[in-house]
Short mmCIF file of C-alpha atoms in Angstrom, two decimals:
data_model
loop_
_atom_site.label_atom_id
_atom_site.label_comp_id
_atom_site.label_asym_id
_atom_site.label_seq_id
_atom_site.Cartn_x
_atom_site.Cartn_y
_atom_site.Cartn_z
CA MET A 1 -4.41 15.40 15.58
CA GLN A 2 -1.09 17.12 15.49
CA ASP A 3 -0.61 18.92 11.79
CA ASP A 4 3.19 20.10 12.96
CA PRO A 5 5.10 17.82 10.46
CA THR A 6 8.02 17.60 13.01
CA VAL A 7 9.33 13.83 13.78
CA PRO A 8 9.68 14.14 17.69
CA ASP A 9 12.90 13.26 18.18
CA GLY A 10 14.38 9.25 18.51
CA THR A 11 10.42 8.38 17.58
CA GLU A 12 12.16 7.27 13.94
CA ASN A 13 13.34 4.68 14.86
CA GLU A 14 10.18 2.82 17.34
CA PRO A 15 8.80 0.13 15.18
CA VAL A 16 5.73 -0.37 14.88
CA ALA A 17 4.51 -3.27 16.98
CA ASP A 18 3.43 -5.93 14.37
CA ALA A 19 6.30 -5.32 11.90
CA VAL A 20 8.74 -8.36 11.00
CA ALA A 21 11.16 -8.08 13.69
CA GLY A 22 15.11 -6.35 12.49
CA ASN A 23 12.95 -6.09 9.03
CA TRP A 24 15.10 -3.82 6.43
CA VAL A 25 13.43 -0.49 7.06
CA ASP A 26 14.19 -1.31 10.40
CA ARG A 27 17.49 -2.48 9.87
CA PHE A 28 18.94 -0.35 7.30
CA ALA A 29 16.44 2.85 6.24
CA PRO A 30 17.52 6.40 7.21
CA GLY A 31 15.78 7.62 10.36
CA PHE A 32 14.49 10.29 8.71
CA THR A 33 12.99 7.36 5.73
CA ARG A 34 11.84 5.08 8.41
CA PRO A 35 8.29 6.43 9.13
CA TYR A 36 6.93 7.32 5.64
CA LEU A 37 8.49 3.84 4.61
CA ARG A 38 6.18 2.55 7.59
CA LEU A 39 3.30 4.13 6.31
CA SER A 40 3.69 2.55 3.14
CA ARG A 41 4.18 -0.44 4.53
CA ALA A 42 7.41 -1.24 2.92
CA ASP A 43 8.71 -3.47 6.59
CA ARG A 44 5.93 -5.68 5.70
CA PRO A 45 6.08 -7.05 2.02
CA ILE A 46 3.55 -9.39 2.76
CA GLY A 47 1.02 -6.58 1.09
CA THR A 48 2.91 -6.19 -2.50
CA TRP A 49 3.01 -9.25 -3.45
CA LEU A 50 -0.56 -10.07 -2.29
CA LEU A 51 -1.27 -7.01 -4.51
CA LEU A 52 1.10 -7.80 -7.43
CA LEU A 53 0.37 -12.24 -7.49
CA PRO A 54 -3.08 -11.22 -9.39
CA CYS A 55 -0.89 -8.64 -11.66
CA TRP A 56 1.25 -11.92 -12.68
CA TRP A 57 -1.91 -14.47 -12.73
CA GLY A 58 -3.71 -12.03 -15.26
CA LEU A 59 -0.49 -11.35 -17.30
CA LEU A 60 0.71 -15.16 -18.33
CA LEU A 61 -2.82 -16.35 -18.34
CA ALA A 62 -3.74 -13.50 -20.89
CA MET A 63 0.20 -14.93 -23.12
CA LEU A 64 -1.31 -18.17 -22.70
CA SER A 65 -4.87 -17.11 -24.28
CA ASP A 66 -3.15 -16.10 -27.41
CA GLN A 67 0.19 -17.23 -27.09
CA GLN A 68 1.73 -14.80 -28.27
CA PRO A 69 4.18 -13.50 -26.16
CA ARG A 70 6.31 -10.08 -26.92
CA TRP A 71 9.41 -8.45 -25.77
CA PHE A 72 7.03 -5.94 -23.84
CA ASP A 73 5.35 -8.45 -21.90
CA LEU A 74 8.43 -8.05 -19.83
CA TRP A 75 7.78 -4.58 -19.48
CA ILE A 76 4.07 -5.00 -18.25
CA PHE A 77 6.30 -7.26 -15.23
CA VAL A 78 8.41 -5.55 -14.15
CA GLY A 79 6.09 -2.04 -14.03
CA CYS A 80 3.61 -4.15 -12.73
CA ALA A 81 6.10 -5.01 -9.43
CA LEU A 82 7.27 -1.25 -9.30
CA GLY A 83 3.47 -0.21 -9.32
CA ALA A 84 1.93 -3.04 -7.27
CA TRP A 85 4.95 -1.27 -4.59
CA LEU A 86 3.35 2.30 -4.79
CA MET A 87 0.19 1.95 -5.22
CA ARG A 88 0.21 -0.78 -1.66
CA GLY A 89 2.45 2.02 -0.59
CA ALA A 90 -0.19 4.43 -1.22
CA GLY A 91 -2.98 2.41 -0.55
CA CYS A 92 -1.63 2.11 3.07
CA THR A 93 -1.05 5.54 3.42
CA TRP A 94 -4.65 6.86 2.96
CA ASN A 95 -6.01 3.34 4.81
CA ASP A 96 -4.03 5.00 7.76
CA ILE A 97 -4.93 8.75 7.31
CA THR A 98 -8.68 7.43 7.72
CA ASP A 99 -8.17 5.41 10.12
CA ARG A 100 -5.74 7.74 13.12
CA ASP A 101 -8.50 7.77 14.72
CA PHE A 102 -9.22 4.04 15.20
CA ASP A 103 -5.52 2.77 15.21
CA ALA A 104 -5.22 5.13 18.31
CA GLN A 105 -7.13 3.53 19.82
CA VAL A 106 -6.51 -0.23 18.89
CA ALA A 107 -2.95 -1.92 20.50
CA ARG A 108 -1.58 -3.93 16.99
CA THR A 109 -2.01 -0.71 15.42
CA ARG A 110 -1.21 2.73 17.41
CA SER A 111 2.28 2.10 17.16
CA ARG A 112 2.30 3.30 13.55
CA PRO A 113 3.15 6.63 12.28
CA ILE A 114 0.14 9.10 12.17
CA PRO A 115 -1.41 8.28 15.29
CA SER A 116 2.09 7.68 17.43
CA GLY A 117 2.73 11.12 15.94
CA GLN A 118 6.14 10.02 13.63
CA VAL A 119 4.24 11.66 10.52
CA SER A 120 1.58 14.82 10.78
CA VAL A 121 -1.39 14.39 8.20
CA LYS A 122 -0.08 17.21 5.82
CA GLY A 123 2.91 15.22 5.80
CA ALA A 124 1.34 11.69 4.87
CA VAL A 125 -1.42 12.81 2.40
CA ALA A 126 1.97 15.14 0.31
CA TRP A 127 3.69 10.99 0.62
CA MET A 128 0.96 9.72 -0.28
CA CYS A 129 0.23 11.87 -3.42
CA ALA A 130 4.01 11.31 -3.99
CA GLN A 131 3.43 7.79 -4.90
CA ALA A 132 0.81 8.10 -6.30
CA LEU A 133 2.05 10.14 -9.06
CA ILE A 134 5.09 7.81 -9.57
CA ALA A 135 2.67 4.90 -10.14
CA LEU A 136 0.59 7.06 -13.19
CA CYS A 137 4.28 7.37 -14.49
CA ILE A 138 4.03 3.53 -15.51
CA LEU A 139 0.60 3.31 -15.86
CA LEU A 140 0.99 6.12 -19.10
CA THR A 141 3.13 3.19 -20.48
CA PHE A 142 0.59 0.70 -21.04
CA ASN A 143 -1.90 0.91 -23.77
CA THR A 144 -5.05 3.62 -23.46
CA ALA A 145 -7.79 0.86 -22.29
CA ALA A 146 -5.36 -0.11 -19.35
CA VAL A 147 -4.57 3.00 -18.54
CA ALA A 148 -8.51 3.61 -18.28
CA LEU A 149 -8.99 0.49 -15.55
CA GLY A 150 -6.05 1.96 -14.06
CA ILE A 151 -7.60 4.88 -12.99
CA LEU A 152 -10.48 3.52 -12.57
CA ALA A 153 -9.24 1.55 -10.00
CA LEU A 154 -8.95 4.11 -7.63
CA LEU A 155 -12.66 4.14 -6.76
CA PRO A 156 -12.20 0.94 -4.81
CA VAL A 157 -9.15 1.95 -3.21
CA ALA A 158 -10.85 4.65 -2.03
CA VAL A 159 -13.69 2.92 -0.69
CA TYR A 160 -12.17 0.35 1.15
CA PRO A 161 -11.14 2.30 4.11
CA PHE A 162 -14.83 3.10 4.95
CA ALA A 163 -16.14 -0.50 4.52
CA LYS A 164 -16.01 -1.60 7.67
CA ARG A 165 -17.97 1.34 9.02
CA PHE A 166 -20.55 -0.01 7.14
CA THR A 167 -20.71 -3.25 6.36
CA TRP A 168 -19.61 -6.71 8.01
CA TRP A 169 -17.81 -7.28 4.60
CA PRO A 170 -14.91 -5.17 3.88
CA GLN A 171 -13.16 -7.67 3.08
CA VAL A 172 -14.79 -8.15 -0.52
CA PHE A 173 -14.21 -4.76 -0.99
CA LEU A 174 -10.52 -5.52 -0.22
CA GLY A 175 -10.56 -8.07 -3.03
CA ILE A 176 -12.08 -5.69 -5.27
CA ALA A 177 -8.75 -3.66 -5.00
CA PHE A 178 -6.53 -5.96 -4.79
CA ASN A 179 -7.17 -7.98 -7.26
CA TRP A 180 -8.14 -5.43 -9.75
CA GLY A 181 -4.14 -5.75 -11.33
CA ALA A 182 -5.47 -9.07 -12.96
CA LEU A 183 -7.65 -7.14 -15.57
CA LEU A 184 -4.55 -4.67 -15.41
CA ALA A 185 -2.60 -6.75 -16.43
CA TRP A 186 -4.47 -8.99 -19.34
CA THR A 187 -5.89 -5.58 -20.92
CA ALA A 188 -1.97 -3.86 -20.77
CA HIS A 189 -1.07 -7.08 -22.69
CA THR A 190 -4.08 -8.14 -25.14
CA GLY A 191 -5.68 -4.37 -25.92
CA SER A 192 -9.40 -5.21 -23.92
CA LEU A 193 -10.48 -7.31 -21.01
CA GLY A 194 -12.06 -10.92 -21.30
CA ALA A 195 -14.06 -12.97 -19.56
CA PRO A 196 -11.06 -14.92 -18.50
CA ALA A 197 -10.05 -12.03 -16.82
CA VAL A 198 -12.92 -11.49 -14.96
CA LEU A 199 -13.27 -15.36 -14.04
CA LEU A 200 -9.75 -14.97 -12.55
CA TYR A 201 -11.22 -11.73 -10.86
CA THR A 202 -13.08 -13.18 -8.90
CA ALA A 203 -10.98 -15.62 -8.28
CA GLY A 204 -8.98 -13.43 -6.99
CA ILE A 205 -11.23 -11.22 -4.59
CA ALA A 206 -13.14 -15.09 -3.44
CA TRP A 207 -8.75 -15.81 -2.16
CA THR A 208 -8.51 -12.28 -0.14
CA LEU A 209 -11.65 -12.74 1.37
CA PHE A 210 -9.94 -16.51 2.57
CA TYR A 211 -6.51 -14.40 3.67
CA ASP A 212 -8.28 -12.07 4.96
CA THR A 213 -11.07 -13.24 7.20
CA ILE A 214 -7.76 -14.47 8.54
CA TYR A 215 -5.74 -11.71 9.60
CA ALA A 216 -9.47 -10.18 10.73
CA HIS A 217 -9.49 -12.54 13.87
CA LEU A 218 -5.98 -10.65 14.95
CA ASP A 219 -8.67 -7.73 15.64
CA THR A 220 -11.74 -8.65 17.24
CA GLU A 221 -11.73 -8.01 20.38
CA ASP A 222 -10.14 -4.14 19.72
CA ASP A 223 -12.74 -4.01 16.77
CA ALA A 224 -15.76 -5.02 18.84
CA LEU A 225 -15.39 -2.49 21.42
CA ILE A 226 -14.44 0.25 19.20
CA GLY A 227 -17.83 -0.90 16.40
CA ILE A 228 -15.37 -1.86 13.46
CA LYS A 229 -17.32 -4.89 11.64
CA SER A 230 -15.13 -7.97 9.24
CA THR A 231 -15.84 -11.18 8.39
CA ALA A 232 -14.23 -11.88 11.08
CA ARG A 233 -16.29 -10.82 13.64
CA LEU A 234 -20.00 -12.04 11.28
CA PHE A 235 -18.63 -15.89 11.34
CA GLY A 236 -17.05 -16.49 14.57
CA ASP A 237 -16.84 -19.59 15.39
CA ALA A 238 -18.28 -21.01 11.63
CA THR A 239 -15.06 -19.29 10.22
CA PRO A 240 -13.11 -22.57 8.94
CA GLN A 241 -16.87 -23.44 6.98
CA TRP A 242 -16.36 -19.62 5.58
CA MET A 243 -13.42 -20.58 4.91
CA ARG A 244 -13.93 -23.86 2.82
CA ARG A 245 -16.75 -21.95 0.28
CA PHE A 246 -14.05 -19.38 -0.39
CA LEU A 247 -11.56 -21.87 -1.09
CA VAL A 248 -13.64 -23.22 -3.38
CA ALA A 249 -14.81 -20.90 -5.39
CA CYS A 250 -11.39 -19.93 -5.36
CA VAL A 251 -10.44 -23.25 -7.27
CA GLY A 252 -13.52 -23.23 -9.61
CA LEU A 253 -13.42 -19.71 -10.38
CA MET A 254 -9.67 -19.99 -11.57
CA GLY A 255 -9.81 -23.23 -13.37
CA LEU A 256 -12.66 -21.72 -15.52
CA ALA A 257 -10.62 -18.85 -16.23
CA VAL A 258 -8.01 -20.73 -17.29
CA ILE A 259 -10.79 -23.26 -19.46
CA PHE A 260 -12.15 -20.03 -20.89
CA ALA A 261 -8.63 -18.65 -21.73
CA LEU A 262 -7.10 -21.90 -23.61
CA ARG A 263 -9.92 -23.76 -24.78
CA ASP A 264 -9.43 -21.85 -28.81
CA ASN A 265 -5.26 -21.64 -28.37
CA GLY A 266 -3.50 -23.91 -25.90
CA SER A 267 -2.31 -27.70 -26.03
CA PHE A 268 -3.78 -30.07 -24.68
CA LEU A 269 -0.07 -30.01 -22.16
CA ALA A 270 -1.14 -26.70 -21.88
CA MET A 271 -4.16 -26.87 -20.08
CA VAL A 272 -3.49 -29.60 -18.18
CA LEU A 273 -0.39 -27.89 -16.07
CA ALA A 274 -2.82 -24.81 -16.31
CA LEU A 275 -5.61 -25.97 -14.71
CA ALA A 276 -2.81 -27.97 -12.62
CA GLY A 277 -2.62 -24.31 -10.70
CA PRO A 278 -5.89 -23.71 -9.18
CA TRP A 279 -5.92 -27.45 -7.94
CA ALA A 280 -2.52 -26.68 -6.10
CA MET A 281 -3.54 -23.48 -4.60
CA GLY A 282 -6.73 -24.98 -3.53
CA TRP A 283 -4.53 -28.03 -1.55
CA HIS A 284 -2.61 -25.27 0.10
CA MET A 285 -4.88 -23.00 1.47
CA ALA A 286 -7.14 -25.95 3.35
CA TRP A 287 -3.63 -26.77 4.40
CA GLN A 288 -3.77 -23.28 6.21
CA LEU A 289 -7.47 -25.08 7.27
CA ARG A 290 -6.35 -27.57 8.86
CA GLY A 291 -4.55 -25.43 11.00
CA LEU A 292 -6.66 -22.13 11.80
CA ASP A 293 -6.95 -21.41 15.03
CA ILE A 294 -9.25 -18.38 15.33
CA ASN A 295 -7.74 -17.83 19.32
CA ASN A 296 -3.91 -18.01 17.87
CA ASN A 297 -2.86 -14.60 16.97
CA ASN A 298 0.67 -16.04 16.20
CA LYS A 299 -0.74 -18.80 14.19
CA LEU A 300 -3.58 -16.55 12.58
CA LEU A 301 -0.56 -14.54 11.55
CA LYS A 302 1.65 -17.39 10.16
CA LEU A 303 -1.06 -18.35 7.78
CA PHE A 304 -2.15 -14.84 6.80
CA HIS A 305 1.84 -14.34 5.44
CA VAL A 306 2.59 -18.18 4.32
CA ASN A 307 -0.78 -17.10 1.26
CA ARG A 308 2.58 -15.25 -0.36
CA ASP A 309 3.37 -19.14 -1.00
CA THR A 310 -0.81 -19.88 -1.80
CA GLY A 311 -0.03 -17.10 -4.78
CA ILE A 312 2.51 -17.99 -6.56
CA ILE A 313 1.33 -21.61 -6.94
CA PRO A 314 -1.01 -21.35 -9.56
CA LEU A 315 1.99 -18.59 -10.73
CA LEU A 316 4.44 -21.35 -11.37
CA PHE A 317 1.98 -23.57 -13.50
CA PHE A 318 1.28 -21.25 -15.55
CA ALA A 319 4.32 -19.96 -16.15
CA ALA A 320 5.48 -23.96 -17.12
CA ALA A 321 1.96 -24.10 -19.57
CA LEU A 322 3.13 -21.00 -21.41
CA LEU A 323 6.73 -23.25 -21.70
CA ALA A 324 4.60 -26.56 -22.64
#
C-alpha cells in the first residue's frame, strides 16, 4: 500500500461501486474532498441514521421516564446528530484502514478510497483523528457520566473491524458499537445510567443483528474466498429463522425498556403509545422478512436501507407519548 498523499489525477471523481447513484458527494462536493467524504460514507447516509436513531430513542425514553424535558435536551438531540455523523465517519475510516487489504479483494469494496489509491493510509489516519476530535468537542458539552460513556465507546469501535477475523458473530460487535448512543443519550439527560437504557441498548443490538445480517449476505461469496466470517455465512439458508429470533428479541426488550421507564411517572396513555412503538417496529421487520431473498443482492440492499424507517417508527411513538 502506497503512502503517497497525492491523489491520482481524476480518481477523486470515481464513485464507490455500491454508493447511491447521484448522491450529493458525487454531484456537489469539491473534487479534492470527495475521497475523504467517501471514506466517511457521506455518500451513503444510511449508516449515520442507524447510529443516530438509538441515540434519539434513549433521549426520548429518558424524557418520558422522568417527565422533565429541558431546553438542553434540544442540544442533546442536535449534538447526537452531529456526533453520529462524525463518529460514523471516523469509524468507517478506521474500518477502511484496517480492512484495506481485504477490500482490495472484494468486488463491492475494491473501489473504496484506500484500495483504489485515492487516499493514502497516512491521509486516512489524519482524517479519522480530525473527525474524532471534533466529535470529542461536542461530547464535552454533556455531563461527566455521558462524557465517560462516550470515551468508553471507543473500545468497541476499535475492536469491531477485527471481529470478523476471529468470530462468526461480528454483527454483535457492530451492535455493541452502533447502539451505544442509547446509553449515552439517556445518561446525558438523566445524569446516570438506568435499567431502561440498558434494555433499550440490548434491543438495539438485536435490531443490528437483524439488519446487518441482511447486509452481510451481499458479500458471502467473496467473504468465503478470503476467509471473512459473518452471521450471513453462519446462518446460510436458515437466515430467516434466525432473523425472526432477532425480531422477537428486539421487540420484547424494547417493550421492557418502555415499561421500566414509564412505570413510575408515565400516564396510561403515554405507556400505551410508547409500547406501540416496538410493536409497530416489529411489524415493519416482519414485512422485511416476507420480502427477504438472500440470493437477490438488489433486494437485500433495498431491505437494508429501509431499516432507517424501521428505526424511526418507535421514535415517532415515543414523541407522541411525550406529548400525551
